[in-house]
Amino acid sequence: PQSPKHSKYLAEFGDKVTSSCVKILSEQLAAQPQLTELELEVLHHLRLLAGRAASFSGREEERVQLEKFLAINPTVPPSPTIAPHTLVISGPEGVGKTSLLAATVLARMNEEEKEKEAKYADAEQPSAESSIPPETIWIVRFCGTSHDSRTGKALMTSMCNQLSAVLGVQNPAVVHFANLPYAFLKLLSHASAHKRIVVVLDGLDTLELEGKKPLHWLPVDSLPSHVSLIITSSLVSPDHSPQNPAGVERQASEKKAVRLDTAAPAEKSVREALSARLPDATSWVVLRSFRPEELTSVIKAWLARDRRAMSEDEMAALISAAASAVDSASGLLLLLLYWLSSDAGGLVSSRTRKLIYPVSTEAVLDEFLVRLERRHGLGLVSLVLGGLTAAREGLSRGELEDVCAVNDAVLQHSFHWAVSPLARLNPHHLSLLLQSLALLIEHRRGGRGHSVLGLQHAQVRAACAKRYLTSDAA
């Protein structure tokens, strides 16, 4: 307004509205219940469980094995003649162990919740002991995805705190790491026929080593009654063979699990320790390459989910590449090939005019990274993926913007069409890159509960380290 009088009262009116809105919002936020660090940690892993389950498809045979194990309620200590307490989901890196575990466990959780609601609704005397439906306490951890699941000590402390809170019992005071196994077993001993405990540990190989005895704190060979343990690892079942691809239960103590030789020394040490301590009655679910009919069903399920169409020739080329992969048709390889199929123009042979996909995970990852560099720029991609690879726990979005801001070439490309008042990366450019990387990155919980981003698969980290962190890349 032209009048100074009107300008003054309008400015005062705007200030009053703003202060009133801020006050109302502050009061509402203060009234909201504040979650504890333990609750935030548990929710973080439950969100990961739901996210990993969303991309699962296929693996019906292995899923049935895992469902049967989850339906078991062990009542006595393990022995070779009864149902085992411990199950190991094994297979090469990227084969799909995590997604199988997440989808099956989440389905079981939802099923038990529905059963519990139905029993309480139908019960005439809800307080009677006979009408109380059995309850399962789920302790779910995706190792390495949060500050409290990176080391054995942090993981055990977090699980003990959760068990103590859920069971309503006092958490045994633990001063030294050596006492944690005792405290954990004491809490597990509260399990009963009406309160079963299932501990789910994904990616046990990724734990940082502590001391000279890895996994000495994990009671795989001394679980109490009504307690089950599920582990994913790149161990190979001792009875796994081409003639027995699904794997069978371990029968003799002298048969030790064979570790993969492609792992880092720390991961090999963890696998050796796990192999030596697994009880004879351990149940195994061994994931192998997808069969051709499974490949077709998985691709069709993804196409239906994404509302995409694919010609028969495109489908045949994709399935042929996955089936003939030199390092097995893993879930990671199939996911990357599916992503490439959405923009497969660069894969058409100039001589035969047919689609030719890479036939190894390493080659597919290289093609994936090359396309990212063409689309978003080599400088931006190398800084973001190099930073995520080098970071111990991951990087927040703000930290990624800071990392990119130190490179003049990246900033100059970012400010090509608009000049920012601050020497900082255009957030839109980073958002587009992170959207393209959605297949390979995950949200993690860093120190002090900060949300950070990290790379999901060891094969992806290795490819990025080779491409962006070596002296040749520099």
Coordinates of C-alpha atoms in Angstrom, one line a residue:
P1 CA 0.0 0.0 0.0
Q2 CA 1.0 3.6 -0.7
S3 CA -0.1 5.0 2.6
P4 CA 2.4 4.7 5.5
K5 CA -0.4 4.2 8.0
H6 CA -1.8 1.2 6.1
S7 CA 1.7 -0.2 5.7
K8 CA 2.3 0.0 9.4
Y9 CA -0.9 -1.8 10.6
L10 CA -0.6 -4.4 7.9
A11 CA 3.0 -5.2 9.0
E12 CA 1.8 -5.4 12.6
F13 CA -1.1 -7.7 11.6
G14 CA 1.3 -10.0 9.7
D15 CA 3.6 -10.1 12.7
K16 CA 0.7 -11.0 15.0
V17 CA -0.5 -13.8 12.7
T18 CA 3.0 -15.2 12.4
S19 CA 3.6 -15.2 16.2
S20 CA 0.2 -16.7 16.9
C21 CA 0.8 -19.5 14.3
V22 CA 4.3 -20.2 15.8
K23 CA 2.8 -20.3 19.3
I24 CA 0.0 -22.7 18.3
L25 CA 2.4 -25.0 16.4
S26 CA 4.9 -25.0 19.3
E27 CA 2.2 -26.0 21.8
Q28 CA 1.0 -28.8 19.6
L29 CA 4.5 -30.1 19.1
A30 CA 5.2 -30.0 22.8
A31 CA 2.0 -32.0 23.5
Q32 CA 3.1 -34.8 21.2
P33 CA 4.6 -37.8 23.0
Q34 CA 8.4 -37.8 22.7
L35 CA 9.9 -41.1 21.6
T36 CA 12.9 -42.5 23.4
E37 CA 16.2 -43.4 21.7
L38 CA 15.2 -47.1 22.1
E39 CA 11.8 -46.5 20.5
L40 CA 13.4 -44.6 17.6
E41 CA 15.9 -47.5 17.1
V42 CA 13.2 -50.1 17.0
L43 CA 11.1 -48.1 14.6
H44 CA 14.1 -47.6 12.3
H45 CA 14.5 -51.3 11.9
L46 CA 10.8 -51.9 11.5
R47 CA 10.7 -49.3 8.7
L48 CA 13.6 -51.1 7.0
L49 CA 11.7 -54.4 7.4
A50 CA 8.7 -52.9 5.5
G51 CA 10.9 -51.3 2.9
R52 CA 12.9 -54.4 2.1
A53 CA 9.7 -56.5 2.0
A54 CA 8.1 -54.2 -0.6
S55 CA 10.5 -55.3 -3.4
F56 CA 10.3 -59.1 -2.7
S57 CA 8.9 -61.5 -5.3
G58 CA 9.4 -65.2 -6.0
R59 CA 11.3 -67.6 -3.9
E60 CA 8.2 -69.6 -3.0
E61 CA 10.1 -72.8 -2.0
E62 CA 12.5 -70.9 0.4
R63 CA 9.7 -68.8 1.8
V64 CA 7.7 -71.9 2.7
Q65 CA 10.8 -73.2 4.6
L66 CA 11.1 -70.0 6.6
E67 CA 7.3 -69.9 7.3
K68 CA 7.4 -73.4 8.7
F69 CA 10.3 -72.4 11.0
L70 CA 8.4 -69.4 12.2
A71 CA 5.4 -71.6 13.0
I72 CA 7.5 -73.8 15.3
N73 CA 7.3 -73.1 19.0
P74 CA 10.3 -74.9 20.5
T75 CA 9.7 -76.0 24.1
V76 CA 12.9 -77.8 25.1
P77 CA 16.6 -77.2 24.5
P78 CA 17.7 -78.1 20.9
S79 CA 18.8 -81.5 19.9
P80 CA 19.3 -83.3 16.5
T81 CA 15.9 -85.0 17.0
I82 CA 13.6 -82.0 17.5
A83 CA 12.8 -78.8 15.6
P84 CA 15.8 -76.5 15.7
H85 CA 16.0 -73.2 17.5
T86 CA 18.3 -71.5 14.9
L87 CA 17.8 -70.9 11.2
V88 CA 20.5 -69.5 8.8
I89 CA 19.5 -67.9 5.5
S90 CA 22.6 -68.2 3.4
G91 CA 23.8 -67.4 -0.1
P92 CA 26.1 -65.1 -2.0
E93 CA 26.0 -61.3 -1.6
G94 CA 23.1 -59.7 -3.4
V95 CA 21.1 -62.9 -3.9
G96 CA 18.1 -61.7 -2.0
K97 CA 18.5 -62.9 1.6
T98 CA 17.3 -59.7 3.2
S99 CA 14.2 -59.3 1.0
L100 CA 13.2 -62.9 1.6
L101 CA 13.6 -62.5 5.4
A102 CA 11.8 -59.2 5.5
A103 CA 8.8 -60.3 3.5
T104 CA 8.3 -63.5 5.4
V105 CA 8.8 -62.0 8.9
L106 CA 6.5 -59.0 8.1
A107 CA 3.8 -61.3 6.8
R108 CA 4.1 -63.4 9.9
M109 CA 3.8 -60.3 12.1
N110 CA 0.7 -59.2 10.4
E111 CA -0.8 -62.7 10.5
E112 CA -0.2 -62.9 14.3
E113 CA -1.7 -59.5 14.8
K114 CA -4.9 -60.5 13.0
E115 CA -5.1 -63.8 14.9
K116 CA -4.7 -61.9 18.2
E117 CA -7.5 -59.5 17.3
A118 CA -9.8 -62.3 16.3
K119 CA -9.2 -64.3 19.4
Y120 CA -9.7 -61.3 21.7
A121 CA -12.9 -60.4 19.8
D122 CA -14.3 -64.0 20.1
A123 CA -13.2 -64.7 23.7
E124 CA -16.0 -64.7 26.3
Q125 CA -13.6 -64.1 29.2
P126 CA -10.6 -62.2 27.9
S127 CA -9.0 -62.3 31.3
A128 CA -8.9 -66.1 31.5
E129 CA -5.5 -67.8 31.0
S130 CA -6.9 -70.1 28.3
S131 CA -8.2 -67.3 26.2
I132 CA -4.9 -65.3 26.1
P133 CA -3.5 -65.7 22.6
P134 CA 0.2 -66.6 22.4
E135 CA 2.4 -63.5 21.8
T136 CA 5.6 -63.3 19.9
I137 CA 8.2 -60.7 20.9
W138 CA 10.1 -59.7 17.7
I139 CA 13.7 -58.4 18.1
V140 CA 14.6 -57.3 14.6
R141 CA 17.9 -55.8 13.7
F142 CA 19.5 -55.0 10.3
C143 CA 23.2 -55.0 11.4
G144 CA 25.2 -52.0 10.3
T145 CA 22.2 -49.8 9.4
S146 CA 22.3 -47.8 12.6
H147 CA 24.8 -46.6 15.2
D148 CA 23.4 -49.1 17.7
S149 CA 23.8 -52.1 15.4
R150 CA 27.3 -51.5 14.1
T151 CA 29.2 -53.4 16.8
G152 CA 28.4 -56.4 18.9
K153 CA 28.4 -54.4 22.1
A154 CA 26.0 -51.8 20.8
L155 CA 23.8 -54.4 19.3
M156 CA 23.6 -56.5 22.4
T157 CA 23.0 -53.4 24.6
S158 CA 20.1 -52.3 22.3
M159 CA 18.5 -55.8 22.3
C160 CA 18.8 -56.1 26.0
N161 CA 17.1 -52.7 26.5
Q162 CA 14.3 -53.7 24.2
L163 CA 13.7 -57.1 25.9
S164 CA 13.7 -55.4 29.3
A165 CA 11.1 -52.8 28.2
V166 CA 8.8 -55.3 26.4
L167 CA 9.0 -58.0 29.2
G168 CA 8.6 -55.4 31.9
V169 CA 11.6 -56.8 33.9
Q170 CA 14.7 -55.1 35.2
N171 CA 17.6 -55.0 32.8
P172 CA 20.6 -56.6 34.5
A173 CA 23.2 -54.0 35.2
V174 CA 26.1 -54.5 32.7
V175 CA 29.3 -52.7 33.3
H176 CA 31.6 -54.7 31.0
F177 CA 31.1 -56.2 27.5
A178 CA 32.0 -59.6 28.9
N179 CA 28.8 -59.6 31.0
L180 CA 26.4 -58.8 28.1
P181 CA 25.9 -62.5 27.0
Y182 CA 24.8 -63.4 30.5
A183 CA 22.4 -60.5 30.7
F184 CA 21.0 -61.3 27.2
L185 CA 20.4 -65.0 28.2
K186 CA 18.8 -64.0 31.5
L187 CA 16.3 -61.8 29.6
L188 CA 15.7 -64.5 27.0
S189 CA 14.9 -67.0 29.8
H190 CA 11.6 -65.1 30.4
A191 CA 10.2 -66.5 27.3
S192 CA 7.2 -68.9 27.8
A193 CA 4.5 -70.7 25.9
H194 CA 2.5 -67.5 25.9
K195 CA 5.4 -65.2 25.2
R196 CA 7.7 -66.6 22.5
I197 CA 10.8 -64.6 21.5
V198 CA 12.1 -64.4 18.0
V199 CA 15.5 -62.7 17.4
V200 CA 16.1 -61.7 13.7
L201 CA 19.7 -60.6 12.8
D202 CA 20.2 -59.6 9.2
G203 CA 23.7 -59.1 7.8
L204 CA 25.6 -60.5 10.7
D205 CA 28.7 -60.5 8.6
T206 CA 28.8 -56.7 8.5
L207 CA 29.3 -56.2 12.2
E208 CA 32.6 -54.5 13.2
L209 CA 34.9 -56.8 15.1
E210 CA 35.5 -56.3 18.8
G211 CA 38.1 -58.4 20.6
K212 CA 39.8 -61.6 19.5
K213 CA 36.6 -63.7 19.6
P214 CA 33.9 -62.5 17.2
L215 CA 30.3 -63.4 18.1
H216 CA 31.3 -64.8 21.5
W217 CA 28.3 -62.8 22.8
L218 CA 25.7 -64.5 20.6
P219 CA 24.2 -67.5 22.3
V220 CA 23.6 -69.5 19.1
D221 CA 24.4 -72.8 20.9
S222 CA 22.6 -72.2 24.2
L223 CA 19.2 -70.6 23.4
P224 CA 16.5 -71.1 26.1
S225 CA 13.1 -72.7 25.5
H226 CA 10.6 -70.8 23.4
V227 CA 13.3 -68.7 21.8
S228 CA 14.2 -68.8 18.1
L229 CA 17.0 -67.1 16.2
I230 CA 17.1 -66.2 12.5
I231 CA 20.4 -65.1 10.9
T232 CA 21.3 -64.1 7.3
S233 CA 24.9 -64.7 6.3
S234 CA 27.0 -65.5 3.3
L235 CA 27.9 -68.8 4.8
V236 CA 27.2 -71.9 2.7
S237 CA 25.4 -74.8 4.2
P238 CA 27.6 -77.9 4.7
D239 CA 25.1 -80.0 2.9
H240 CA 24.5 -77.6 0.0
S241 CA 25.2 -79.0 -3.4
P242 CA 23.9 -78.8 -6.9
Q243 CA 21.8 -81.9 -6.3
N244 CA 20.4 -80.4 -3.1
P245 CA 20.0 -76.7 -4.0
A246 CA 17.5 -75.8 -1.3
G247 CA 19.8 -77.0 1.6
V248 CA 19.0 -79.3 4.4
E249 CA 19.4 -79.4 8.1
R250 CA 22.8 -79.9 9.6
Q251 CA 23.2 -83.5 10.8
A252 CA 26.7 -84.0 12.1
S253 CA 29.0 -81.8 14.2
E254 CA 32.0 -82.5 12.1
K255 CA 30.5 -80.9 9.0
K256 CA 31.4 -77.3 9.2
A257 CA 29.9 -74.5 7.1
V258 CA 32.0 -73.4 4.2
R259 CA 32.7 -69.6 4.0
L260 CA 32.9 -67.7 0.8
D261 CA 36.4 -66.6 -0.2
T262 CA 35.2 -63.3 -1.8
A263 CA 34.6 -61.6 1.6
A264 CA 36.8 -59.1 3.4
P265 CA 39.0 -60.4 6.2
A266 CA 36.7 -59.1 8.9
E267 CA 33.7 -60.7 7.4
K268 CA 35.6 -64.0 7.0
S269 CA 36.5 -63.9 10.7
V270 CA 32.8 -63.4 11.6
R271 CA 31.7 -66.3 9.4
E272 CA 34.4 -68.6 10.8
A273 CA 33.2 -67.8 14.3
L274 CA 29.6 -68.4 13.3
S275 CA 30.4 -71.6 11.6
A276 CA 32.3 -73.0 14.6
R277 CA 29.4 -72.2 17.0
L278 CA 26.3 -73.2 15.1
P279 CA 24.6 -76.2 16.7
D280 CA 24.1 -79.5 14.9
A281 CA 20.3 -79.0 14.7
T282 CA 20.7 -75.7 12.8
S283 CA 18.1 -75.3 10.0
W284 CA 19.3 -73.9 6.7
V285 CA 17.6 -72.0 3.9
V286 CA 20.1 -71.7 1.0
L287 CA 19.3 -69.2 -1.8
R288 CA 20.7 -70.1 -5.2
S289 CA 20.3 -68.6 -8.6
F290 CA 16.8 -67.9 -9.9
R291 CA 15.4 -70.5 -12.2
P292 CA 14.1 -69.3 -15.7
E293 CA 10.5 -69.7 -14.7
E294 CA 11.2 -67.7 -11.5
L295 CA 12.8 -65.0 -13.4
T296 CA 9.7 -64.6 -15.6
S297 CA 7.4 -64.4 -12.6
V298 CA 9.5 -61.9 -10.8
I299 CA 9.8 -59.6 -13.8
K300 CA 6.1 -59.8 -14.5
A301 CA 5.3 -58.9 -10.8
W302 CA 7.6 -55.9 -11.0
L303 CA 6.0 -54.8 -14.3
A304 CA 2.6 -55.0 -12.8
R305 CA 3.7 -53.1 -9.7
D306 CA 5.3 -50.3 -11.7
R307 CA 2.5 -50.3 -14.4
R308 CA 5.1 -50.9 -17.1
A309 CA 4.9 -52.9 -20.3
M310 CA 7.6 -55.0 -22.0
S311 CA 7.6 -56.7 -25.4
E312 CA 8.3 -60.4 -25.6
D313 CA 11.7 -59.8 -27.2
E314 CA 12.7 -57.4 -24.4
M315 CA 11.6 -59.9 -21.8
A316 CA 13.5 -62.7 -23.5
A317 CA 16.7 -60.7 -23.7
L318 CA 16.5 -59.7 -20.1
I319 CA 15.8 -63.2 -18.8
S320 CA 18.5 -64.7 -21.1
A321 CA 21.1 -62.2 -19.6
A322 CA 20.0 -63.0 -16.0
A323 CA 20.0 -66.8 -16.6
S324 CA 23.4 -66.8 -18.2
A325 CA 25.1 -64.5 -15.7
V326 CA 28.6 -65.6 -14.8
D327 CA 28.1 -64.9 -11.1
S328 CA 24.6 -66.4 -10.7
A329 CA 21.2 -64.8 -11.3
S330 CA 21.0 -62.9 -8.0
G331 CA 18.3 -60.5 -6.9
L332 CA 20.6 -57.5 -7.2
L333 CA 21.6 -58.4 -10.7
L334 CA 18.0 -58.9 -11.7
L335 CA 17.0 -55.6 -10.2
L336 CA 19.7 -53.7 -12.0
L337 CA 18.9 -55.4 -15.3
Y338 CA 15.2 -54.4 -14.8
W339 CA 16.3 -50.8 -14.2
L340 CA 18.4 -50.9 -17.4
S341 CA 15.5 -52.3 -19.4
S342 CA 13.6 -49.0 -18.9
D343 CA 16.2 -47.2 -21.0
A344 CA 17.8 -50.0 -23.1
G345 CA 18.5 -48.0 -26.2
G346 CA 22.2 -47.9 -25.6
L347 CA 22.3 -51.7 -25.3
V348 CA 21.1 -52.5 -28.8
S349 CA 23.8 -54.1 -31.0
S350 CA 24.6 -52.1 -34.1
R351 CA 25.2 -55.3 -36.0
T352 CA 22.2 -57.5 -35.0
R353 CA 19.9 -54.8 -33.8
K354 CA 19.2 -57.0 -30.7
L355 CA 19.3 -56.1 -27.0
I356 CA 22.6 -57.3 -25.4
Y357 CA 22.6 -56.9 -21.6
P358 CA 25.7 -57.3 -19.5
V359 CA 26.0 -60.8 -18.0
S360 CA 27.7 -60.1 -14.6
T361 CA 26.8 -58.0 -11.6
E362 CA 30.1 -56.0 -12.0
A363 CA 29.4 -55.2 -15.6
V364 CA 25.8 -54.2 -14.9
L365 CA 26.9 -52.0 -12.1
D366 CA 29.5 -50.4 -14.4
E367 CA 26.8 -49.7 -17.0
F368 CA 24.5 -48.3 -14.3
L369 CA 27.2 -45.9 -13.0
V370 CA 28.1 -44.8 -16.6
R371 CA 24.5 -43.9 -17.2
L372 CA 24.3 -41.9 -13.9
E373 CA 27.4 -40.0 -14.9
R374 CA 26.0 -39.1 -18.3
R375 CA 22.7 -38.0 -16.8
H376 CA 23.9 -36.1 -13.7
G377 CA 27.6 -35.3 -14.5
L378 CA 30.7 -37.2 -13.5
G379 CA 31.8 -34.7 -10.9
L380 CA 28.5 -34.8 -8.9
V381 CA 28.2 -38.6 -9.1
S382 CA 31.8 -39.2 -8.1
L383 CA 31.5 -36.9 -5.1
V384 CA 28.2 -38.3 -3.9
L385 CA 29.0 -42.0 -4.4
G386 CA 32.6 -41.6 -3.3
G387 CA 31.5 -39.8 -0.1
L388 CA 28.9 -42.5 0.7
T389 CA 31.4 -45.2 0.1
A390 CA 34.1 -43.7 2.3
A391 CA 31.8 -42.7 5.1
R392 CA 31.8 -45.1 8.1
E393 CA 28.1 -44.7 9.0
G394 CA 26.8 -42.7 6.0
L395 CA 26.2 -39.1 5.2
S396 CA 23.3 -36.8 5.7
R397 CA 21.8 -34.8 2.9
G398 CA 23.3 -31.6 4.3
E399 CA 26.8 -33.3 4.5
L400 CA 26.4 -34.4 0.8
E401 CA 25.7 -30.8 -0.2
D402 CA 28.8 -29.7 1.7
V403 CA 30.9 -32.3 0.1
C404 CA 29.8 -31.2 -3.4
A405 CA 30.2 -27.5 -2.5
V406 CA 34.0 -27.9 -2.4
N407 CA 34.2 -28.7 -6.1
D408 CA 34.2 -25.6 -8.3
A409 CA 33.4 -27.6 -11.5
V410 CA 30.3 -29.1 -9.9
L411 CA 29.1 -25.8 -8.5
Q412 CA 29.7 -24.1 -11.9
H413 CA 27.6 -26.8 -13.6
S414 CA 24.9 -26.5 -10.9
F415 CA 24.7 -22.6 -11.4
H416 CA 24.6 -22.8 -15.2
W417 CA 21.1 -21.5 -15.4
A418 CA 20.7 -19.7 -12.0
V419 CA 23.2 -18.1 -9.7
S420 CA 22.7 -18.9 -6.0
P421 CA 23.5 -16.4 -3.3
L422 CA 25.5 -19.1 -1.5
A423 CA 28.2 -21.3 -2.9
R424 CA 26.2 -24.4 -2.3
L425 CA 24.9 -27.2 -4.6
N426 CA 21.5 -26.7 -6.1
P427 CA 19.3 -29.0 -3.9
H428 CA 17.2 -30.0 -6.9
H429 CA 20.3 -31.6 -8.7
L430 CA 21.1 -33.7 -5.6
S431 CA 17.4 -34.7 -5.3
L432 CA 17.4 -36.0 -8.9
L433 CA 20.6 -38.0 -8.4
L434 CA 19.3 -39.5 -5.1
Q435 CA 16.1 -40.5 -6.9
S436 CA 18.1 -42.3 -9.6
L437 CA 20.1 -44.0 -6.8
A438 CA 17.0 -45.2 -4.9
L439 CA 17.8 -48.8 -5.9
L440 CA 21.1 -48.8 -4.2
I441 CA 20.9 -46.5 -1.2
E442 CA 19.1 -46.8 2.2
H443 CA 18.2 -44.5 5.1
R444 CA 20.3 -45.3 8.2
R445 CA 20.3 -44.0 11.7
G446 CA 23.7 -42.5 12.5
G447 CA 25.1 -41.3 15.8
R448 CA 22.8 -39.3 18.1
G449 CA 19.9 -40.5 16.0
H450 CA 20.7 -38.4 12.9
S451 CA 19.2 -39.6 9.6
V452 CA 21.9 -40.5 7.1
L453 CA 22.2 -42.2 3.7
G454 CA 24.3 -45.2 2.9
L455 CA 24.9 -47.8 0.2
Q456 CA 22.9 -51.0 0.6
H457 CA 25.1 -53.8 -0.9
A458 CA 28.7 -54.8 -0.5
Q459 CA 29.0 -55.3 -4.2
V460 CA 27.8 -51.7 -4.8
R461 CA 30.3 -50.4 -2.3
A462 CA 33.1 -52.3 -3.9
A463 CA 32.2 -51.1 -7.4
C464 CA 32.0 -47.4 -6.2
A465 CA 35.3 -47.7 -4.3
K466 CA 37.0 -49.1 -7.3
R467 CA 35.6 -46.4 -9.6
Y468 CA 35.7 -43.3 -7.4
L469 CA 38.2 -43.8 -4.5
T470 CA 41.2 -45.3 -6.3
S471 CA 44.2 -43.3 -7.4
D472 CA 43.2 -43.9 -11.0
A473 CA 39.7 -42.4 -10.4
A474 CA 41.3 -39.4 -8.7

